[in-house]
Tab-separated table of N, CA and C in Angstrom:
chain	number	residue	atom	x	y	z
A	1	MET	N	-41.446	-5.696	-3.242
A	1	MET	CA	-40.273	-6.098	-3.930
A	1	MET	C	-39.225	-6.446	-2.864
A	2	LYS	N	-38.454	-7.463	-3.167
A	2	LYS	CA	-37.468	-7.960	-2.173
A	2	LYS	C	-36.309	-6.966	-2.062
A	3	ALA	N	-35.560	-7.058	-0.923
A	3	ALA	CA	-34.456	-6.148	-0.701
A	3	ALA	C	-33.275	-6.451	-1.653
A	4	PHE	N	-32.459	-5.480	-1.821
A	4	PHE	CA	-31.278	-5.607	-2.659
A	4	PHE	C	-30.309	-6.596	-2.076
A	5	HIS	N	-29.842	-7.480	-2.902
A	5	HIS	CA	-28.838	-8.503	-2.493
A	5	HIS	C	-27.849	-8.652	-3.649
A	6	PHE	N	-26.600	-8.351	-3.326
A	6	PHE	CA	-25.491	-8.570	-4.283
A	6	PHE	C	-24.967	-9.964	-4.074
A	7	ARG	N	-25.093	-10.802	-5.088
A	7	ARG	CA	-24.681	-12.191	-4.932
A	7	ARG	C	-23.192	-12.416	-4.773
A	8	LEU	N	-22.361	-11.410	-5.122
A	8	LEU	CA	-20.895	-11.560	-4.926
A	8	LEU	C	-20.405	-10.718	-3.711
A	9	GLN	N	-21.318	-10.397	-2.817
A	9	GLN	CA	-20.987	-9.589	-1.653
A	9	GLN	C	-19.888	-10.256	-0.808
A	10	THR	N	-19.970	-11.576	-0.633
A	10	THR	CA	-18.981	-12.321	0.140
A	10	THR	C	-17.644	-12.201	-0.489
A	11	LYS	N	-17.603	-12.426	-1.832
A	11	LYS	CA	-16.364	-12.303	-2.550
A	11	LYS	C	-15.787	-10.890	-2.459
A	12	LEU	N	-16.643	-9.871	-2.538
A	12	LEU	CA	-16.237	-8.490	-2.454
A	12	LEU	C	-15.634	-8.226	-1.030
A	13	ASP	N	-16.299	-8.716	0.003
A	13	ASP	CA	-15.749	-8.523	1.362
A	13	ASP	C	-14.396	-9.140	1.463
A	14	ILE	N	-14.192	-10.339	0.972
A	14	ILE	CA	-12.951	-11.085	1.027
A	14	ILE	C	-11.900	-10.260	0.285
A	15	CYS	N	-12.219	-9.822	-0.888
A	15	CYS	CA	-11.237	-9.035	-1.665
A	15	CYS	C	-10.842	-7.707	-0.980
A	16	GLN	N	-11.800	-7.073	-0.367
A	16	GLN	CA	-11.480	-5.855	0.386
A	16	GLN	C	-10.579	-6.110	1.574
A	17	ARG	N	-10.844	-7.259	2.232
A	17	ARG	CA	-9.992	-7.658	3.409
A	17	ARG	C	-8.587	-8.020	2.892
A	18	GLN	N	-8.486	-8.787	1.821
A	18	GLN	CA	-7.167	-9.097	1.241
A	18	GLN	C	-6.427	-7.888	0.831
A	19	GLU	N	-7.134	-6.941	0.193
A	19	GLU	CA	-6.497	-5.683	-0.148
A	19	GLU	C	-5.959	-4.984	1.069
A	20	GLN	N	-6.713	-4.918	2.123
A	20	GLN	CA	-6.244	-4.306	3.331
A	20	GLN	C	-5.037	-4.970	3.932
A	21	VAL	N	-5.012	-6.286	3.893
A	21	VAL	CA	-3.874	-7.060	4.400
A	21	VAL	C	-2.618	-6.734	3.585
A	22	VAL	N	-2.781	-6.768	2.241
A	22	VAL	CA	-1.664	-6.451	1.409
A	22	VAL	C	-1.170	-5.001	1.585
A	23	ARG	N	-2.068	-4.147	1.767
A	23	ARG	CA	-1.751	-2.694	2.007
A	23	ARG	C	-0.904	-2.614	3.307
A	24	GLU	N	-1.356	-3.326	4.380
A	24	GLU	CA	-0.581	-3.291	5.613
A	24	GLU	C	0.856	-3.917	5.431
A	25	GLU	N	0.880	-5.002	4.655
A	25	GLU	CA	2.216	-5.638	4.401
A	25	GLU	C	3.074	-4.679	3.631
A	26	MET	N	2.532	-3.957	2.700
A	26	MET	CA	3.321	-2.992	1.933
A	26	MET	C	3.844	-1.894	2.871
A	27	GLN	N	2.986	-1.430	3.800
A	27	GLN	CA	3.426	-0.420	4.775
A	27	GLN	C	4.605	-0.939	5.643
A	28	ARG	N	4.525	-2.170	6.048
A	28	ARG	CA	5.576	-2.798	6.836
A	28	ARG	C	6.855	-2.823	6.026
A	29	ARG	N	6.726	-3.205	4.729
A	29	ARG	CA	7.934	-3.295	3.927
A	29	ARG	C	8.537	-1.897	3.673
A	30	ILE	N	7.698	-0.913	3.496
A	30	ILE	CA	8.180	0.466	3.282
A	30	ILE	C	8.869	0.960	4.568
A	31	LEU	N	8.332	0.654	5.735
A	31	LEU	CA	8.959	1.024	6.980
A	31	LEU	C	10.330	0.330	7.129
A	32	LYS	N	10.390	-0.922	6.805
A	32	LYS	CA	11.662	-1.647	6.809
A	32	LYS	C	12.668	-1.005	5.909
A	33	ARG	N	12.237	-0.657	4.662
A	33	ARG	CA	13.090	-0.003	3.754
A	33	ARG	C	13.578	1.304	4.228
A	34	ASN	N	12.711	2.076	4.845
A	34	ASN	CA	13.119	3.358	5.386
A	34	ASN	C	14.087	3.233	6.540
A	35	GLN	N	13.919	2.169	7.352
A	35	GLN	CA	14.910	1.912	8.424
A	35	GLN	C	16.284	1.598	7.789
A	36	ILE	N	16.356	0.822	6.752
A	36	ILE	CA	17.592	0.484	6.079
A	36	ILE	C	18.196	1.746	5.476
A	37	VAL	N	17.406	2.640	4.963
A	37	VAL	CA	17.905	3.906	4.386
A	37	VAL	C	18.572	4.731	5.520
A	38	GLN	N	17.903	4.834	6.612
A	38	GLN	CA	18.429	5.584	7.799
A	38	GLN	C	19.706	4.936	8.253
A	39	GLU	N	19.731	3.590	8.327
A	39	GLU	CA	20.953	2.935	8.784
A	39	GLU	C	22.072	3.178	7.788
A	40	LEU	N	21.811	3.207	6.507
A	40	LEU	CA	22.787	3.467	5.532
A	40	LEU	C	23.319	4.916	5.660
A	41	GLU	N	22.464	5.866	5.898
A	41	GLU	CA	22.876	7.280	6.080
A	41	GLU	C	23.749	7.403	7.285
A	42	LEU	N	23.381	6.698	8.375
A	42	LEU	CA	24.226	6.757	9.584
A	42	LEU	C	25.659	6.206	9.332
A	43	LEU	N	25.656	5.062	8.627
A	43	LEU	CA	26.990	4.429	8.247
A	43	LEU	C	27.816	5.397	7.361
A	44	GLU	N	27.155	6.007	6.428
A	44	GLU	CA	27.867	6.963	5.533
A	44	GLU	C	28.353	8.166	6.329
A	45	ASN	N	27.555	8.640	7.246
A	45	ASN	CA	27.981	9.760	8.061
A	45	ASN	C	29.160	9.316	8.958
A	46	ARG	N	29.095	8.108	9.523
A	46	ARG	CA	30.207	7.671	10.337
A	46	ARG	C	31.479	7.543	9.517
A	47	PHE	N	31.327	6.990	8.299
A	47	PHE	CA	32.469	6.884	7.382
A	47	PHE	C	33.129	8.227	7.115
A	48	GLN	N	32.239	9.256	6.846
A	48	GLN	CA	32.705	10.581	6.559
A	48	GLN	C	33.448	11.147	7.783
A	49	SER	N	32.856	10.944	8.970
A	49	SER	CA	33.507	11.495	10.192
A	49	SER	C	34.861	10.813	10.502
A	50	VAL	N	35.007	9.506	10.159
A	50	VAL	CA	36.312	8.852	10.342
A	50	VAL	C	37.317	9.405	9.344
A	51	GLU	N	36.884	9.613	8.123
A	51	GLU	CA	37.826	10.207	7.156
A	51	GLU	C	38.240	11.635	7.569
A	52	ASP	N	37.261	12.375	8.067
A	52	ASP	CA	37.583	13.750	8.546
A	52	ASP	C	38.536	13.722	9.723
A	53	SER	N	38.309	12.754	10.605
A	53	SER	CA	39.179	12.559	11.779
A	53	SER	C	40.553	12.231	11.333
A	54	ILE	N	40.723	11.353	10.369
A	54	ILE	CA	42.046	11.016	9.852
A	54	ILE	C	42.743	12.238	9.305
A	55	ARG	N	42.031	13.037	8.521
A	55	ARG	CA	42.641	14.261	7.961
A	55	ARG	C	43.041	15.221	9.073
A	56	GLU	N	42.217	15.326	10.057
A	56	GLU	CA	42.528	16.243	11.131
A	56	GLU	C	43.697	15.779	11.964
A	57	LEU	N	43.795	14.512	12.218
A	57	LEU	CA	44.902	13.987	13.064
A	57	LEU	C	46.221	13.897	12.289
A	58	ASN	N	46.134	13.906	10.938
A	58	ASN	CA	47.281	13.684	10.143
A	58	ASN	C	48.406	14.680	10.356
A	59	GLY	N	48.119	15.861	10.625
A	59	GLY	CA	49.138	16.907	10.776
A	59	GLY	C	49.633	17.019	12.239
A	60	ARG	N	49.050	16.324	13.161
A	60	ARG	CA	49.399	16.475	14.553
A	60	ARG	C	50.478	15.492	14.985
A	61	GLN	N	51.254	15.883	15.922
A	61	GLN	CA	52.324	15.038	16.432
A	61	GLN	C	51.770	14.030	17.485
A	62	GLY	N	52.188	12.804	17.448
A	62	GLY	CA	51.829	11.791	18.386
A	62	GLY	C	50.479	11.181	18.227
A	63	GLN	N	49.848	11.399	17.096
A	63	GLN	CA	48.494	10.873	16.867
A	63	GLN	C	48.449	9.673	15.926
A	64	PHE	N	49.667	9.142	15.715
A	64	PHE	CA	49.770	7.989	14.749
A	64	PHE	C	48.937	6.805	15.138
A	65	PRO	N	48.904	6.392	16.459
A	65	PRO	CA	48.088	5.196	16.781
A	65	PRO	C	46.539	5.443	16.539
A	66	ARG	N	46.083	6.653	16.760
A	66	ARG	CA	44.664	6.901	16.481
A	66	ARG	C	44.437	6.880	15.003
A	67	ILE	N	45.336	7.373	14.170
A	67	ILE	CA	45.207	7.358	12.714
A	67	ILE	C	45.174	5.937	12.194
A	68	VAL	N	46.006	5.074	12.745
A	68	VAL	CA	46.073	3.651	12.360
A	68	VAL	C	44.731	2.985	12.707
A	69	ILE	N	44.228	3.247	13.875
A	69	ILE	CA	42.953	2.648	14.349
A	69	ILE	C	41.815	3.087	13.393
A	70	ASN	N	41.795	4.394	13.086
A	70	ASN	CA	40.742	4.902	12.209
A	70	ASN	C	40.862	4.281	10.781
A	71	ARG	N	42.114	4.109	10.293
A	71	ARG	CA	42.286	3.556	8.941
A	71	ARG	C	41.854	2.082	8.943
A	72	GLN	N	42.086	1.395	10.044
A	72	GLN	CA	41.668	-0.029	10.121
A	72	GLN	C	40.172	-0.169	10.215
A	73	TYR	N	39.507	0.885	10.701
A	73	TYR	CA	38.083	0.875	10.870
A	73	TYR	C	37.358	1.150	9.452
A	74	ILE	N	38.022	1.817	8.562
A	74	ILE	CA	37.433	2.149	7.258
A	74	ILE	C	36.976	0.944	6.509
A	75	PRO	N	37.756	-0.122	6.374
A	75	PRO	CA	37.260	-1.310	5.617
A	75	PRO	C	36.035	-1.956	6.248
A	76	VAL	N	35.995	-1.901	7.600
A	76	VAL	CA	34.876	-2.417	8.330
A	76	VAL	C	33.608	-1.626	7.994
A	77	LEU	N	33.740	-0.325	8.000
A	77	LEU	CA	32.618	0.568	7.633
A	77	LEU	C	32.201	0.353	6.192
A	78	LYS	N	33.151	0.220	5.265
A	78	LYS	CA	32.853	-0.015	3.873
A	78	LYS	C	32.055	-1.338	3.740
A	79	GLN	N	32.463	-2.316	4.481
A	79	GLN	CA	31.751	-3.626	4.405
A	79	GLN	C	30.327	-3.450	4.956
A	80	GLU	N	30.196	-2.732	6.027
A	80	GLU	CA	28.843	-2.498	6.604
A	80	GLU	C	27.946	-1.692	5.656
A	81	ILE	N	28.594	-0.722	4.977
A	81	ILE	CA	27.853	0.086	3.997
A	81	ILE	C	27.425	-0.780	2.816
A	82	LYS	N	28.269	-1.657	2.359
A	82	LYS	CA	27.967	-2.538	1.257
A	82	LYS	C	26.811	-3.490	1.614
A	83	ALA	N	26.856	-4.036	2.875
A	83	ALA	CA	25.785	-4.877	3.346
A	83	ALA	C	24.457	-4.127	3.441
A	84	ALA	N	24.517	-2.869	3.948
A	84	ALA	CA	23.268	-2.079	4.042
A	84	ALA	C	22.765	-1.780	2.642
A	85	GLU	N	23.645	-1.528	1.667
A	85	GLU	CA	23.197	-1.237	0.290
A	85	GLU	C	22.535	-2.470	-0.326
A	86	ASP	N	23.096	-3.653	-0.052
A	86	ASP	CA	22.490	-4.890	-0.485
A	86	ASP	C	21.136	-5.104	0.085
A	87	ASN	N	21.032	-4.864	1.429
A	87	ASN	CA	19.759	-4.926	2.103
A	87	ASN	C	18.749	-3.997	1.551
A	88	LEU	N	19.206	-2.808	1.154
A	88	LEU	CA	18.321	-1.787	0.635
A	88	LEU	C	17.760	-2.281	-0.706
A	89	VAL	N	18.622	-2.866	-1.551
A	89	VAL	CA	18.160	-3.353	-2.847
A	89	VAL	C	17.127	-4.420	-2.637
A	90	LEU	N	17.341	-5.377	-1.698
A	90	LEU	CA	16.369	-6.416	-1.396
A	90	LEU	C	15.032	-5.803	-0.875
A	91	ALA	N	15.167	-4.796	0.019
A	91	ALA	CA	13.949	-4.196	0.541
A	91	ALA	C	13.191	-3.504	-0.536
A	92	GLU	N	13.903	-2.829	-1.506
A	92	GLU	CA	13.268	-2.172	-2.607
A	92	GLU	C	12.482	-3.230	-3.449
A	93	GLN	N	13.099	-4.349	-3.667
A	93	GLN	CA	12.428	-5.405	-4.467
A	93	GLN	C	11.178	-5.868	-3.727
A	94	LYS	N	11.255	-6.050	-2.430
A	94	LYS	CA	10.119	-6.497	-1.631
A	94	LYS	C	8.935	-5.475	-1.698
A	95	VAL	N	9.346	-4.205	-1.626
A	95	VAL	CA	8.318	-3.147	-1.760
A	95	VAL	C	7.663	-3.207	-3.112
A	96	GLU	N	8.469	-3.384	-4.150
A	96	GLU	CA	7.899	-3.431	-5.489
A	96	GLU	C	6.974	-4.605	-5.670
A	97	GLU	N	7.400	-5.807	-5.114
A	97	GLU	CA	6.520	-7.005	-5.151
A	97	GLU	C	5.210	-6.679	-4.450
A	98	ALA	N	5.239	-6.097	-3.277
A	98	ALA	CA	4.057	-5.812	-2.532
A	98	ALA	C	3.190	-4.797	-3.321
A	99	ARG	N	3.805	-3.877	-3.969
A	99	ARG	CA	3.079	-2.870	-4.774
A	99	ARG	C	2.294	-3.557	-5.888
A	100	LEU	N	2.987	-4.480	-6.557
A	100	LEU	CA	2.306	-5.199	-7.646
A	100	LEU	C	1.121	-6.027	-7.169
A	101	VAL	N	1.323	-6.724	-6.010
A	101	VAL	CA	0.227	-7.559	-5.468
A	101	VAL	C	-0.916	-6.613	-5.044
A	102	LEU	N	-0.573	-5.465	-4.460
A	102	LEU	CA	-1.629	-4.514	-4.020
A	102	LEU	C	-2.389	-3.989	-5.264
A	103	MET	N	-1.686	-3.667	-6.307
A	103	MET	CA	-2.383	-3.215	-7.537
A	103	MET	C	-3.325	-4.269	-8.077
A	104	GLU	N	-2.909	-5.567	-8.022
A	104	GLU	CA	-3.758	-6.628	-8.495
A	104	GLU	C	-5.022	-6.749	-7.581
A	105	ARG	N	-4.806	-6.678	-6.304
A	105	ARG	CA	-5.948	-6.780	-5.340
A	105	ARG	C	-6.890	-5.555	-5.526
A	106	MET	N	-6.337	-4.367	-5.724
A	106	MET	CA	-7.150	-3.200	-5.960
A	106	MET	C	-7.964	-3.313	-7.243
A	107	ARG	N	-7.381	-3.887	-8.255
A	107	ARG	CA	-8.050	-4.072	-9.516
A	107	ARG	C	-9.240	-5.042	-9.361
A	108	GLU	N	-8.988	-6.118	-8.634
A	108	GLU	CA	-10.047	-7.097	-8.409
A	108	GLU	C	-11.167	-6.484	-7.548
A	109	THR	N	-10.845	-5.788	-6.494
A	109	THR	CA	-11.834	-5.163	-5.688
A	109	THR	C	-12.614	-4.105	-6.453
A	110	SER	N	-11.935	-3.320	-7.266
A	110	SER	CA	-12.590	-2.322	-8.110
A	110	SER	C	-13.597	-2.958	-9.052
A	111	THR	N	-13.188	-4.055	-9.666
A	111	THR	CA	-14.102	-4.733	-10.602
A	111	THR	C	-15.339	-5.183	-9.833
A	112	LEU	N	-15.174	-5.780	-8.671
A	112	LEU	CA	-16.353	-6.246	-7.972
A	112	LEU	C	-17.243	-5.084	-7.495
A	113	GLU	N	-16.630	-3.966	-7.139
A	113	GLU	CA	-17.374	-2.820	-6.691
A	113	GLU	C	-18.188	-2.279	-7.927
A	114	LYS	N	-17.586	-2.263	-9.076
A	114	LYS	CA	-18.342	-1.826	-10.284
A	114	LYS	C	-19.485	-2.728	-10.549
A	115	LEU	N	-19.274	-4.031	-10.407
A	115	LEU	CA	-20.321	-4.973	-10.638
A	115	LEU	C	-21.482	-4.762	-9.614
A	116	LYS	N	-21.065	-4.435	-8.373
A	116	LYS	CA	-22.122	-4.193	-7.366
A	116	LYS	C	-22.878	-2.904	-7.726
A	117	ASP	N	-22.152	-1.881	-8.131
A	117	ASP	CA	-22.802	-0.621	-8.498
A	117	ASP	C	-23.754	-0.798	-9.661
A	118	LYS	N	-23.422	-1.628	-10.637
A	118	LYS	CA	-24.301	-1.871	-11.767
A	118	LYS	C	-25.518	-2.679	-11.301
A	119	ALA	N	-25.283	-3.626	-10.420
A	119	ALA	CA	-26.418	-4.403	-9.893
A	119	ALA	C	-27.374	-3.508	-9.108
A	120	TRP	N	-26.790	-2.614	-8.314
A	120	TRP	CA	-27.637	-1.674	-7.512
A	120	TRP	C	-28.441	-0.734	-8.463
A	121	ARG	N	-27.837	-0.217	-9.466
A	121	ARG	CA	-28.526	0.603	-10.445
A	121	ARG	C	-29.641	-0.148	-11.134
A	122	ARG	N	-29.387	-1.404	-11.494
A	122	ARG	CA	-30.397	-2.242	-12.151
A	122	ARG	C	-31.562	-2.511	-11.158
A	123	TYR	N	-31.251	-2.776	-9.930
A	123	TYR	CA	-32.215	-3.022	-8.868
A	123	TYR	C	-33.099	-1.756	-8.679
A	124	LEU	N	-32.418	-0.612	-8.584
A	124	LEU	CA	-33.099	0.675	-8.362
A	124	LEU	C	-34.020	0.925	-9.545
A	125	HIS	N	-33.559	0.742	-10.751
A	125	HIS	CA	-34.422	0.912	-11.950
A	125	HIS	C	-35.662	0.044	-11.951
A	126	GLU	N	-35.505	-1.229	-11.584
A	126	GLU	CA	-36.580	-2.190	-11.467
A	126	GLU	C	-37.574	-1.720	-10.323
A	127	PHE	N	-36.973	-1.274	-9.250
A	127	PHE	CA	-37.761	-0.830	-8.138
A	127	PHE	C	-38.650	0.364	-8.553
A	128	LEU	N	-37.999	1.364	-9.215
A	128	LEU	CA	-38.753	2.542	-9.647
A	128	LEU	C	-39.862	2.155	-10.676
A	129	LEU	N	-39.586	1.239	-11.614
A	129	LEU	CA	-40.553	0.759	-12.542
A	129	LEU	C	-41.774	0.098	-11.835
A	130	GLU	N	-41.424	-0.725	-10.825
A	130	GLU	CA	-42.511	-1.354	-10.113
A	130	GLU	C	-43.321	-0.377	-9.292
A	131	GLU	N	-42.623	0.629	-8.701
A	131	GLU	CA	-43.335	1.707	-7.975
A	131	GLU	C	-44.261	2.481	-8.910
A	132	GLN	N	-43.759	2.795	-10.104
A	132	GLN	CA	-44.552	3.486	-11.087
A	132	GLN	C	-45.781	2.647	-11.487
A	133	LYS	N	-45.579	1.350	-11.565
A	133	LYS	CA	-46.701	0.511	-11.902
A	133	LYS	C	-47.767	0.541	-10.861
A	134	HIS	N	-47.376	0.516	-9.571
A	134	HIS	CA	-48.322	0.566	-8.429
A	134	HIS	C	-49.032	1.970	-8.495
A	135	ILE	N	-48.273	3.003	-8.679
A	135	ILE	CA	-48.896	4.348	-8.756
A	135	ILE	C	-49.927	4.392	-9.917
A	136	ASP	N	-49.590	3.850	-11.051
A	136	ASP	CA	-50.508	3.851	-12.176
A	136	ASP	C	-51.766	3.062	-11.826
A	137	GLU	N	-51.591	1.888	-11.122
A	137	GLU	CA	-52.749	1.076	-10.792
A	137	GLU	C	-53.694	1.856	-9.795
A	138	VAL	N	-53.084	2.506	-8.813
A	138	VAL	CA	-53.857	3.286	-7.820
A	138	VAL	C	-54.573	4.435	-8.554
A	139	ALA	N	-53.872	5.117	-9.406
A	139	ALA	CA	-54.518	6.201	-10.160
A	139	ALA	C	-55.637	5.657	-11.059
A	140	GLY	N	-55.405	4.506	-11.728
A	140	GLY	CA	-56.430	3.921	-12.556
A	140	GLY	C	-57.631	3.506	-11.733
A	141	ALA	N	-57.421	2.938	-10.577
A	141	ALA	CA	-58.480	2.533	-9.737
A	141	ALA	C	-59.278	3.797	-9.214
A	142	ALA	N	-58.564	4.851	-8.880
A	142	ALA	CA	-59.217	6.023	-8.415
A	142	ALA	C	-60.067	6.655	-9.541
A	143	HIS	N	-59.519	6.665	-10.721
A	143	HIS	CA	-60.243	7.179	-11.869
A	143	HIS	C	-61.511	6.354	-12.170
A	144	HIS	N	-61.320	5.070	-12.082
A	144	HIS	CA	-62.447	4.128	-12.277
A	144	HIS	C	-63.584	4.375	-11.286
A	145	ARG	N	-63.179	4.574	-9.989
A	145	ARG	CA	-64.232	4.813	-8.971
A	145	ARG	C	-64.962	6.120	-9.130
A	146	LYS	N	-64.216	7.144	-9.648
A	146	LYS	CA	-64.831	8.418	-9.923
A	146	LYS	C	-65.843	8.361	-10.997
A	147	SER	N	-65.538	7.552	-12.002
A	147	SER	CA	-66.400	7.465	-13.138
A	147	SER	C	-67.670	6.693	-12.865
A	148	LEU	N	-67.702	5.895	-11.778
A	148	LEU	CA	-68.893	5.110	-11.394
A	148	LEU	C	-69.778	5.992	-10.763
């Protein structure tokens, strides 16, 4: 009997490679999103520290110039925080898009793997039937020789 050959093996290999590429792209997008989250946290921490600094300096004598500088910095920080939040929303959308593409690739790969598994089981069944047929022939020939 000839060796097992899955006729869609090339397609399966391509699908598995595409799935791996999409998985890597998703990981890159997740890393980018996580970097934006960290940047946003740093900006929010900086904003909080500027507000705390203003409160602390408010009661002190001669600290008016520093208070003014800190107050002028607050709108800049708010703008940076808003930009980071917008970037985070875009990054989340990109991660979601990559997740959907990955799910589609995984579904396609899974389908082909199931087809391969069914073809293997069918091949194995045919192989066992053919093996049983040969065993029966050998047993029949041995029985025929004994009876002569």
